[in-house]
Every structure is written in structure tokens, then in C-alpha cells.
PDB file of C-alpha atoms and ligand atoms in Angstrom:
ATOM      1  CA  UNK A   1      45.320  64.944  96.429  1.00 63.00           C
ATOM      2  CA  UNK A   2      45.026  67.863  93.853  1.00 82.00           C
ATOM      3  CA  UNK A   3      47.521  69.449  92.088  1.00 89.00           C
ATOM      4  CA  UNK A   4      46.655  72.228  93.487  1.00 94.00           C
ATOM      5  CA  UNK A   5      46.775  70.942  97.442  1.00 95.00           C
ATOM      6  CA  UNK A   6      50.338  70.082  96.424  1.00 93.00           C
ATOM      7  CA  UNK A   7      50.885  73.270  95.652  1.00 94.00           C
ATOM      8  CA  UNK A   8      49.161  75.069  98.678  1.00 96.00           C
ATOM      9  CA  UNK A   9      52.202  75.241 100.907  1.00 95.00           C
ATOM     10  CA  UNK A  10      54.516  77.514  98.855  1.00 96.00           C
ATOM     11  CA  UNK A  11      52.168  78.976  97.018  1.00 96.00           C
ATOM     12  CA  UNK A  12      52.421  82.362  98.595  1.00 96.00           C
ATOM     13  CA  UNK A  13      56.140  82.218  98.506  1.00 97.00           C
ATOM     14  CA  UNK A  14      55.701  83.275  94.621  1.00 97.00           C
ATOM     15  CA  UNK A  15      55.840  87.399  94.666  1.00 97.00           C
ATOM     16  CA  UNK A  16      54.195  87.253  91.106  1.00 96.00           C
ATOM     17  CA  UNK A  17      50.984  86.066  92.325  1.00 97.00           C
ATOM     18  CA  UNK A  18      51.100  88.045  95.359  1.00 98.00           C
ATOM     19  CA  UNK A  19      51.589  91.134  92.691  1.00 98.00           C
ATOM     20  CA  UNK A  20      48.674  89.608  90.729  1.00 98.00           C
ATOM     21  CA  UNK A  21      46.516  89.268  93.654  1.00 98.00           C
ATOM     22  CA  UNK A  22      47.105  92.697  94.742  1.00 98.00           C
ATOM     23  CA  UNK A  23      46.775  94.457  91.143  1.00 98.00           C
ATOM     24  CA  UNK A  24      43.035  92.719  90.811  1.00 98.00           C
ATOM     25  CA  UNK A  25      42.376  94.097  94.545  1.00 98.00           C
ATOM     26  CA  UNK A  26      42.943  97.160  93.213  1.00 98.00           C
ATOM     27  CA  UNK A  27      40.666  97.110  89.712  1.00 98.00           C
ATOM     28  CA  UNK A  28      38.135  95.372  92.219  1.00 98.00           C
ATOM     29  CA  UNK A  29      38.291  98.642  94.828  1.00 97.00           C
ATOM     30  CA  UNK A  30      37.846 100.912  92.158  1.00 97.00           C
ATOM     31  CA  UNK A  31      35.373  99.309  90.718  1.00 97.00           C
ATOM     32  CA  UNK A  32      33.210  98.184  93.310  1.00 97.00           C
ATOM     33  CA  UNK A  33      32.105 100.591  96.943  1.00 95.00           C
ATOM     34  CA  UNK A  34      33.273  98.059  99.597  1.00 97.00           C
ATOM     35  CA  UNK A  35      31.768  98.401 102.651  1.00 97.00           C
ATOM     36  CA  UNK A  36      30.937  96.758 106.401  1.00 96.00           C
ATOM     37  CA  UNK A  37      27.940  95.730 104.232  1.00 97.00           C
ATOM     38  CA  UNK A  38      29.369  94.203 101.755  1.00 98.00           C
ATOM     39  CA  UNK A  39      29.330  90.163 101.909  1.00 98.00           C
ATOM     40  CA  UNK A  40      31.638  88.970  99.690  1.00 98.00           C
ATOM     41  CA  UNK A  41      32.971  85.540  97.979  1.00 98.00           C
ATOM     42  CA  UNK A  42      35.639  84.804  96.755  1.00 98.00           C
ATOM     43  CA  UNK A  43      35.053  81.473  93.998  1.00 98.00           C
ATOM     44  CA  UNK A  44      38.609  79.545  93.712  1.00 98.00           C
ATOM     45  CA  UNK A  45      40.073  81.151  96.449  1.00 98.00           C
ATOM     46  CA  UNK A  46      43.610  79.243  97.386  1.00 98.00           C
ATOM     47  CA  UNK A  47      45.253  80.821 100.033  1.00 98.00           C
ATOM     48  CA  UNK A  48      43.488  83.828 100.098  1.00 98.00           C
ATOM     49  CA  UNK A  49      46.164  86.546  98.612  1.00 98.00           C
ATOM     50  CA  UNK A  50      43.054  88.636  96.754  1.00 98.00           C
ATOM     51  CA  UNK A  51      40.761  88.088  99.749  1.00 98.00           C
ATOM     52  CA  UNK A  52      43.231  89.190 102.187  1.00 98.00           C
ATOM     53  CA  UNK A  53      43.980  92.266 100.314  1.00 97.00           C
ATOM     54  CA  UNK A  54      40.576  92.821 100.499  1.00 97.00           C
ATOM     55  CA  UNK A  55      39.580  92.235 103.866  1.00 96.00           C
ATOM     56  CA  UNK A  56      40.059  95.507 105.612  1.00 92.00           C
ATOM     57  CA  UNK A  57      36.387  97.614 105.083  1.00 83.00           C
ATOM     58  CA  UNK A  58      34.682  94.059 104.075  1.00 95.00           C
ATOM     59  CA  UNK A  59      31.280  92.998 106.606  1.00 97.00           C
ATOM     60  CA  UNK A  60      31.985  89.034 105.188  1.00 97.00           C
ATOM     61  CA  UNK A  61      33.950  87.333 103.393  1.00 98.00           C
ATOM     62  CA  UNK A  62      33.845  83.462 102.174  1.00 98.00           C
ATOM     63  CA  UNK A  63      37.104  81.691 100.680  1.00 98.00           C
ATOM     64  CA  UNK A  64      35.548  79.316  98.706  1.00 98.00           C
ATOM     65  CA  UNK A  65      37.942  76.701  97.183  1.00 98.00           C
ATOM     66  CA  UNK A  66      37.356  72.867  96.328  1.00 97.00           C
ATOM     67  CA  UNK A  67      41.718  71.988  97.738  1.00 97.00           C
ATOM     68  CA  UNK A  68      41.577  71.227 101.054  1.00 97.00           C
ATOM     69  CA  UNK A  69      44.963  71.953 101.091  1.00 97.00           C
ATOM     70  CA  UNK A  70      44.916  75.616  99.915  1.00 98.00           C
ATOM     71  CA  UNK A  71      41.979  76.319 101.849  1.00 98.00           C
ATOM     72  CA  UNK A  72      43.764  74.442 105.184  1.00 98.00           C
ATOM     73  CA  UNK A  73      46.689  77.576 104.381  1.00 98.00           C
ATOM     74  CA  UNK A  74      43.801  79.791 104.199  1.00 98.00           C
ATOM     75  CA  UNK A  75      42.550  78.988 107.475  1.00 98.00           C
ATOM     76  CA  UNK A  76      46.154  78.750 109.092  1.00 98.00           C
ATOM     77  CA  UNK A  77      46.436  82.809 107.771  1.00 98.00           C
ATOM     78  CA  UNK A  78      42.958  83.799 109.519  1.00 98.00           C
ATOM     79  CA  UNK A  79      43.514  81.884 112.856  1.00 98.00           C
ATOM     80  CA  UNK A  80      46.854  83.635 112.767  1.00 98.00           C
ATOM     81  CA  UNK A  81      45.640  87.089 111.810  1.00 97.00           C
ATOM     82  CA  UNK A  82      42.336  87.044 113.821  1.00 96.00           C
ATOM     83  CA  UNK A  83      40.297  87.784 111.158  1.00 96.00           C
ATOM     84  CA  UNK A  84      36.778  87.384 112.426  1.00 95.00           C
ATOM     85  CA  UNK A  85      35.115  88.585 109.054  1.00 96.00           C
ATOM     86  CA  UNK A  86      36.480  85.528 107.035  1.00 98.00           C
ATOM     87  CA  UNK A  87      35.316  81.929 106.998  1.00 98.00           C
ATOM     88  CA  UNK A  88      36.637  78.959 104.640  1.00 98.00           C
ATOM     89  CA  UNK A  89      33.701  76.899 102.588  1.00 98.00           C
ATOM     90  CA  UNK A  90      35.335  73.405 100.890  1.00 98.00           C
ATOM     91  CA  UNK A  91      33.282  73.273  97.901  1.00 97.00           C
ATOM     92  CA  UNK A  92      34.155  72.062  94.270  1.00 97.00           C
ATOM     93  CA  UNK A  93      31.431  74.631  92.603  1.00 96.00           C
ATOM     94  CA  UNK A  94      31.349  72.349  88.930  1.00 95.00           C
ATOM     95  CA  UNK A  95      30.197  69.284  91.110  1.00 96.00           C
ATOM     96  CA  UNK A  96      28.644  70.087  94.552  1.00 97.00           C
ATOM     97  CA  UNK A  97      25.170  71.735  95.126  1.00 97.00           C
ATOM     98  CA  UNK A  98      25.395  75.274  95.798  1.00 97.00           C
ATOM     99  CA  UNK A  99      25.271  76.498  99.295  1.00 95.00           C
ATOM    100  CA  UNK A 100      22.270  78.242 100.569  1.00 96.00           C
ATOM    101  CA  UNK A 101      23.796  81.324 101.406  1.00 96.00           C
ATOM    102  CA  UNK A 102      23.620  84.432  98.840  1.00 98.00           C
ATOM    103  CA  UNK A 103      26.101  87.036  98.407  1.00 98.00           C
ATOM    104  CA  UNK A 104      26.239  90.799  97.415  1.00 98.00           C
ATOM    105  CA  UNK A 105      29.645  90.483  95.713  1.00 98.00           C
ATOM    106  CA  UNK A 106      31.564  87.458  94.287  1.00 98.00           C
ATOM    107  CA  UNK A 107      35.097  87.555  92.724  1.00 98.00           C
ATOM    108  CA  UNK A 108      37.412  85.251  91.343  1.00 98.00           C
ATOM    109  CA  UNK A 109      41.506  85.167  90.170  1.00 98.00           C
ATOM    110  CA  UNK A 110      42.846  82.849  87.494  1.00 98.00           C
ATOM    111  CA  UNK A 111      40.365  79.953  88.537  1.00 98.00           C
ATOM    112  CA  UNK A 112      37.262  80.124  85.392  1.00 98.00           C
ATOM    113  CA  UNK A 113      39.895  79.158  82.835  1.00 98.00           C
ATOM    114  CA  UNK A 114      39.847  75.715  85.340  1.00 97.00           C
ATOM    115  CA  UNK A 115      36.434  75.088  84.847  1.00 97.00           C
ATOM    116  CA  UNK A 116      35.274  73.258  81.803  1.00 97.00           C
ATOM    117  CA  UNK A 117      31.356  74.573  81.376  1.00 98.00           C
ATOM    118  CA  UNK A 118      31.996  78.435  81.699  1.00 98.00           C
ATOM    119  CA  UNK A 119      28.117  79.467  81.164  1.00 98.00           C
ATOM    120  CA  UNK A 120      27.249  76.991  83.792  1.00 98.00           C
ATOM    121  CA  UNK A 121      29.595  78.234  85.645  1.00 98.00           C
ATOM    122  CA  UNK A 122      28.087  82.055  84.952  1.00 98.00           C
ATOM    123  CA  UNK A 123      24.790  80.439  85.863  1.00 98.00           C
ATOM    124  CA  UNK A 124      25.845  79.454  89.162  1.00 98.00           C
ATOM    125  CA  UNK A 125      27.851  82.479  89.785  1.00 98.00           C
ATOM    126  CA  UNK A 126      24.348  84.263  89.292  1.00 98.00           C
ATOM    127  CA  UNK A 127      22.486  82.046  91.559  1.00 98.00           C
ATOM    128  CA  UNK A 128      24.668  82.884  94.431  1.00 98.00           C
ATOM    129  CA  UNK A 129      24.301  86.852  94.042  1.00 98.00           C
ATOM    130  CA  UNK A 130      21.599  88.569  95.192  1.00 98.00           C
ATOM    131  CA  UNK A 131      19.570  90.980  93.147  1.00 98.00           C
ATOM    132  CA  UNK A 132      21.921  94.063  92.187  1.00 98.00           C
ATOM    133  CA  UNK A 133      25.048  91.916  93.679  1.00 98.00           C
ATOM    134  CA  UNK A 134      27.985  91.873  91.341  1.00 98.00           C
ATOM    135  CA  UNK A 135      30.367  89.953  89.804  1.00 98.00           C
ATOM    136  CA  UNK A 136      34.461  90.371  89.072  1.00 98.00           C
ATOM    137  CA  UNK A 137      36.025  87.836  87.059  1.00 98.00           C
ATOM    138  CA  UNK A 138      39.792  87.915  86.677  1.00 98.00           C
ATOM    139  CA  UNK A 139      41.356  85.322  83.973  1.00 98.00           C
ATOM    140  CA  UNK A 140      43.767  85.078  80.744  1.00 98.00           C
ATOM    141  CA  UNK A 141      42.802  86.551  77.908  1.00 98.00           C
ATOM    142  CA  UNK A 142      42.659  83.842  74.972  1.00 97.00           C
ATOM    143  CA  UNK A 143      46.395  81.957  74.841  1.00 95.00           C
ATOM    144  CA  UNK A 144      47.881  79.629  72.564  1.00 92.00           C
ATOM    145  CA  UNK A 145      47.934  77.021  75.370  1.00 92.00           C
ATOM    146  CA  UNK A 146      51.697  78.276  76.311  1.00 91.00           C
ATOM    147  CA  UNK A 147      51.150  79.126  80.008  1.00 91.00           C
ATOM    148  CA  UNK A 148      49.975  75.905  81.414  1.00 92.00           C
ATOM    149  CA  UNK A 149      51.842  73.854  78.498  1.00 89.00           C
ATOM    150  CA  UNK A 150      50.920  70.166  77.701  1.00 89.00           C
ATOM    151  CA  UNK A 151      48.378  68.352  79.202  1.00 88.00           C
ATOM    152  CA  UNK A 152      46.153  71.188  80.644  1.00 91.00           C
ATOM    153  CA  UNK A 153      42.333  70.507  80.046  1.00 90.00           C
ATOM    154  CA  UNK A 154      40.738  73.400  80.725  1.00 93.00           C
ATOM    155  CA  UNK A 155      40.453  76.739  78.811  1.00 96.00           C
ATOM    156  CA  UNK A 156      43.568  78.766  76.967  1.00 96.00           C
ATOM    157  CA  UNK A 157      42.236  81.891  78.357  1.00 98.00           C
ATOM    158  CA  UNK A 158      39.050  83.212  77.294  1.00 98.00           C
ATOM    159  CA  UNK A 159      37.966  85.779  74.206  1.00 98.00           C
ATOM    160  CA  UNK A 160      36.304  89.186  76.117  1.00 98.00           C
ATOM    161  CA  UNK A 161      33.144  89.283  73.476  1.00 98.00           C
ATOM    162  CA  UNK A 162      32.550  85.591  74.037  1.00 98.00           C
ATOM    163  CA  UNK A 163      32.779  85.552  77.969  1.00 98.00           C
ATOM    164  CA  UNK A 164      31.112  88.913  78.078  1.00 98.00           C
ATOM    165  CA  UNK A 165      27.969  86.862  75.910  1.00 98.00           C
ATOM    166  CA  UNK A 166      27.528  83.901  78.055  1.00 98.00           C
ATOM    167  CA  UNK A 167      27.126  86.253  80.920  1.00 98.00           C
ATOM    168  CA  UNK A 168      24.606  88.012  79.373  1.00 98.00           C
ATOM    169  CA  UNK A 169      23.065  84.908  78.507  1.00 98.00           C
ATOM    170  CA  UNK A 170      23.361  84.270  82.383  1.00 98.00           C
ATOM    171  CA  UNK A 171      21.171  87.156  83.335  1.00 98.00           C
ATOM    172  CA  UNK A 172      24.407  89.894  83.924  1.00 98.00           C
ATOM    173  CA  UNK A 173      24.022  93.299  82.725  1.00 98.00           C
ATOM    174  CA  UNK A 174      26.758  96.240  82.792  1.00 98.00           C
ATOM    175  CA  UNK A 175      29.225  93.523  81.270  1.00 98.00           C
ATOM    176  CA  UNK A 176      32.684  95.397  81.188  1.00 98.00           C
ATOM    177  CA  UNK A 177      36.247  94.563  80.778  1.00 98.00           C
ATOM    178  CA  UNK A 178      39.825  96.083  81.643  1.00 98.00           C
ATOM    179  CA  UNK A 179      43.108  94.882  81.767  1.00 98.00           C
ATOM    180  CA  UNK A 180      44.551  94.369  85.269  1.00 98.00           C
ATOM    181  CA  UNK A 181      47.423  92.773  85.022  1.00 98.00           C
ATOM    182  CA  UNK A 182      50.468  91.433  82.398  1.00 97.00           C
ATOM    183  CA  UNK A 183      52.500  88.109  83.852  1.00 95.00           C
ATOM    184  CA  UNK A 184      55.469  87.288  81.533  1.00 92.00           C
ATOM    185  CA  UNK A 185      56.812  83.644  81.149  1.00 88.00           C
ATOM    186  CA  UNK A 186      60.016  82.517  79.637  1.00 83.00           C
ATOM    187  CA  UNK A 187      63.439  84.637  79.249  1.00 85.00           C
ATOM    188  CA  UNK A 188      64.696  86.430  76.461  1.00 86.00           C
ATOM    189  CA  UNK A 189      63.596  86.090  72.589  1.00 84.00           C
ATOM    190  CA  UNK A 190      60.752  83.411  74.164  1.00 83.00           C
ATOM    191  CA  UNK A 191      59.602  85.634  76.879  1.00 88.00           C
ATOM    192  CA  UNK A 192      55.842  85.478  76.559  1.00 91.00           C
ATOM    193  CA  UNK A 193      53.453  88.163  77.966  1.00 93.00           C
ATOM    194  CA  UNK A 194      49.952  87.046  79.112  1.00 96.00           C
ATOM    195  CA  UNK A 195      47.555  89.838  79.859  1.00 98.00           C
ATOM    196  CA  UNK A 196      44.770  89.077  82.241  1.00 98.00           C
ATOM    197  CA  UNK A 197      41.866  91.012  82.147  1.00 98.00           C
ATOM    198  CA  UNK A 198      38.659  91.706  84.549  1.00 98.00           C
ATOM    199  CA  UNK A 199      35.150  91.192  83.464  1.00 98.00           C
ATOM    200  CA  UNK A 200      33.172  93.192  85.952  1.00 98.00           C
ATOM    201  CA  UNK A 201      29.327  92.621  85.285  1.00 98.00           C
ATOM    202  CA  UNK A 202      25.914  93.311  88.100  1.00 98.00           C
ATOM    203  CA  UNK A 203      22.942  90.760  88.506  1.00 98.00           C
ATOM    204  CA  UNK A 204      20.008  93.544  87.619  1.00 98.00           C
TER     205      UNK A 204
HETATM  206  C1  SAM B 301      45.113  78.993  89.719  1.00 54.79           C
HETATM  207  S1  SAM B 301      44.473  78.764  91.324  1.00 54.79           S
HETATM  208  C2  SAM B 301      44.148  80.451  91.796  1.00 54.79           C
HETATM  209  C3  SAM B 301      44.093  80.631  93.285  1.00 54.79           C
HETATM  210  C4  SAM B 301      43.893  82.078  93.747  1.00 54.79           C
HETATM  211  N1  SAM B 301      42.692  82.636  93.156  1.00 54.79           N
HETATM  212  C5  SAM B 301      45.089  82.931  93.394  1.00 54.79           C
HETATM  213  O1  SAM B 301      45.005  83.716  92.439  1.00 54.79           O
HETATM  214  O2  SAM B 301      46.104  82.837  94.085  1.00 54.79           O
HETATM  215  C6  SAM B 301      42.849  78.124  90.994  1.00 54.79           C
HETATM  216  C7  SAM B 301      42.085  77.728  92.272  1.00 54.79           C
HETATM  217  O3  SAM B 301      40.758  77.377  91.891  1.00 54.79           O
HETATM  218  C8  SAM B 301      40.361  76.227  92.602  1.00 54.79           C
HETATM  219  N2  SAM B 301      39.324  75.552  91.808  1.00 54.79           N
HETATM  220  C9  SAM B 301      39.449  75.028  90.565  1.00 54.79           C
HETATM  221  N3  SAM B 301      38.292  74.496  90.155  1.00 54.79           N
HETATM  222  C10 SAM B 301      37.396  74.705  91.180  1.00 54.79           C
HETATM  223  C11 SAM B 301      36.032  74.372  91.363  1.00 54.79           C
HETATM  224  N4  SAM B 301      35.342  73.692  90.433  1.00 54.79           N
HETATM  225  N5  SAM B 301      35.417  74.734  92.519  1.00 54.79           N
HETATM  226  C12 SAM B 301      36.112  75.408  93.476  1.00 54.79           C
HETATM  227  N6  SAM B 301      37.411  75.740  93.360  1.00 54.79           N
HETATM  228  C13 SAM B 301      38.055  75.392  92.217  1.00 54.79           C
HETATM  229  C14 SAM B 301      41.642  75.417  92.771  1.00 54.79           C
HETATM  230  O4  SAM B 301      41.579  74.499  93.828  1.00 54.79           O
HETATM  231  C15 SAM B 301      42.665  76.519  92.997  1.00 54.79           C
HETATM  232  O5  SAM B 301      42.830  76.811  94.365  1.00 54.79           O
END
């Protein structure tokens, strides 16, 4: 089991990431024209919360996730909802082959920072988009190491200028970033703010 399929059931329960899902839904809307033509994927999905903000005015949508059991709370939520535009894929994207389907528009929450090789990652990102499909990243800015504390292996955030070069290097143009959203941890004099920014960027 994952940490993260541990964490699937009451993972929606938390009204931070809900906010957090539905600020990035927001920088995505008014970045991007969504559409009935618009077939979209969502890489390190969990339950959903961005894709479901998304849904409404989306032709397809793929939760893409490699927990079984955020993606099995994912599936409970469009069985129950009758979502017909959204389908599940288990797939961990650092290890498995990539699927064979392409997208116009992929998106991601707080899930690159888990993901050791980030221009791989880029390079797969821009595999799975087709021509002039783009690509919104949301993730912590560069951190001290604070927010996931000891023992986390993957990245403290990320510096803009460097993300923004390795997906250049990964055939992106348009590279942009905003700010999106600020989560605080702690209380008090050790309350810690953690802005988390969107890289929006377009496969020419
Ligand atoms: C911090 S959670 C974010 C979940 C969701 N985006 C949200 O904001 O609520 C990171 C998610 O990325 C998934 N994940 C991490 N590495 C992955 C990989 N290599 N391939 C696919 N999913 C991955 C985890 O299983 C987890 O569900």
C-alpha cells in the first residue's frame, strides 16, 4: 500500500485542499478555453478535487493516478455523480510505459515535486500532448524541506527559472508562471506560508 492509498479515504475531508483544488481550477479556466473539445488529463490525480471542478464544459477527462486507492475514491465520486465524461487510468507515469492515447490538455496539483526526474517527467508530459496541446503545472515554489518534514525524498518545491528551463528543454514554448495559491502550516510565530505557483506552457 502507498502512503498515499492510506490516505485516499479522508482525503477530501481536508477543506484546504479542496480550496487548493478549486483556486488552480480557476488560474486553469482563465488560462486555458475549455471546451466539449477539450480532452483533458489530469497527471497525479487523487480523488479528483481539480478534475471535478473542472468537469462541467470538458469533452474528456482522464484521472490519472498510480494509488489504487485514491483513484478507487475517484471512481466511487463518478459512479455516484454520473459523470460520463471521466474515466480513471492506474498508471505510475515515472515507471510504466505511456499509454497510447494523446491529449489536448494535461494538468497536474502538488504531484511533480513527487517525482524524482522532473525533465523526464516534462518529456513525458510532452509526449502525451498533441501538437498545440498545453500544459498546467501546479507545485511549491522552492521550500526549505518544512512542509513534508523529515524523510521526504522528492523535491522541496521547485525554482520558476529552473522548471520553466527544463520545459523548454522538453520542447514547451509560452513558458509562464503565476501564483495560485498560499497554504500556511504551523500556528503562531512558526506559521509558515508556502506559495504554490502555476507553470502554464503549449507544445508548439
Ligand atoms: C500530493 S497528492 C495530490 C493529489 C491531487 N492532485 C490533489 O491535489 O488533491 C500526489 C498524487 O500524485 C500521485 N503520484 C505520485 N507519483 C506519481 C507517479 N509517478 N505517477 C502517477 N501518479 C503519481 C500520488 O499517488 C498522489 O495521488
Amino acid at each position: 500500500m502507498s502512503q498515499f492509498d492510506a490516505k485516499a479515504a479522508t482525503w477530501d475531508a481536508d477543506p484546504v485542499k479542496v480550496a487548493r483544488a478549486a483556486a488552480v481550477a480557476e488560474a486553469i479556466r482563465s488560462r486555458v478555453p475549455l471546451s466539449r473539445q477539450t480532452r483533458a488529463m489530469e497527471f497525479g490525480s487523487g480523488t479528483g478535487l481539480l478534475s471535478f471542478f473542472l468537469q462541467p464544459g470538458v469533452g474528456q477527462l482522464t484521472l490519472m493516478d498510480s494509488s489504487e486507492g485514491m483513484l478507487a475514491v475517484a471512481e466511487r465520486k463518478i459512479v455516484d455523480g454520473r459523470f460520463d465524461n471521466m474515466r480513471t487510468l492506474r498508471l505510475d507515469l515515472a515507471a510504466d510505459p505511456l499509454p497510447s492515447q494523446r491529449f489536448n490538455l494535461i494538468y497536474s496539483l502538488m504531484t511533480a515535486h513527487h517525482v524524482s526526474d522532473t525533465a523526464r517527467l516534462l518529456q513525458d508530459l510532452n509526449a502525451l500532448l498533441e501538437p498545440g496541446g498545453q500544459l498546467c503545472i501546479a507545485d511549491l515554489d522552492a521550500e526549505d524541506g518544512s512542509f513534508h518534514g523529515v524523510g521526504f525524498d522528492g523535491h522541496n518545491g521547485f525554482e520558476r527559472a529552473h522548471l520553466g528551463r527544463l520545459a523548454q528543454e522538453a520542447g514547451f514554448t509560452e513558458v509562464a508562471f503565476s501564483t495560485v495559491f498560499r497554504m500556511t502550516r504551523g500556528e503562531g510565530t512558526s506559521a509558515r506560508n508556502y506559495p504554490i505557483f502555476m507553470m502554464y506552457c503549449r507544445k508548439p
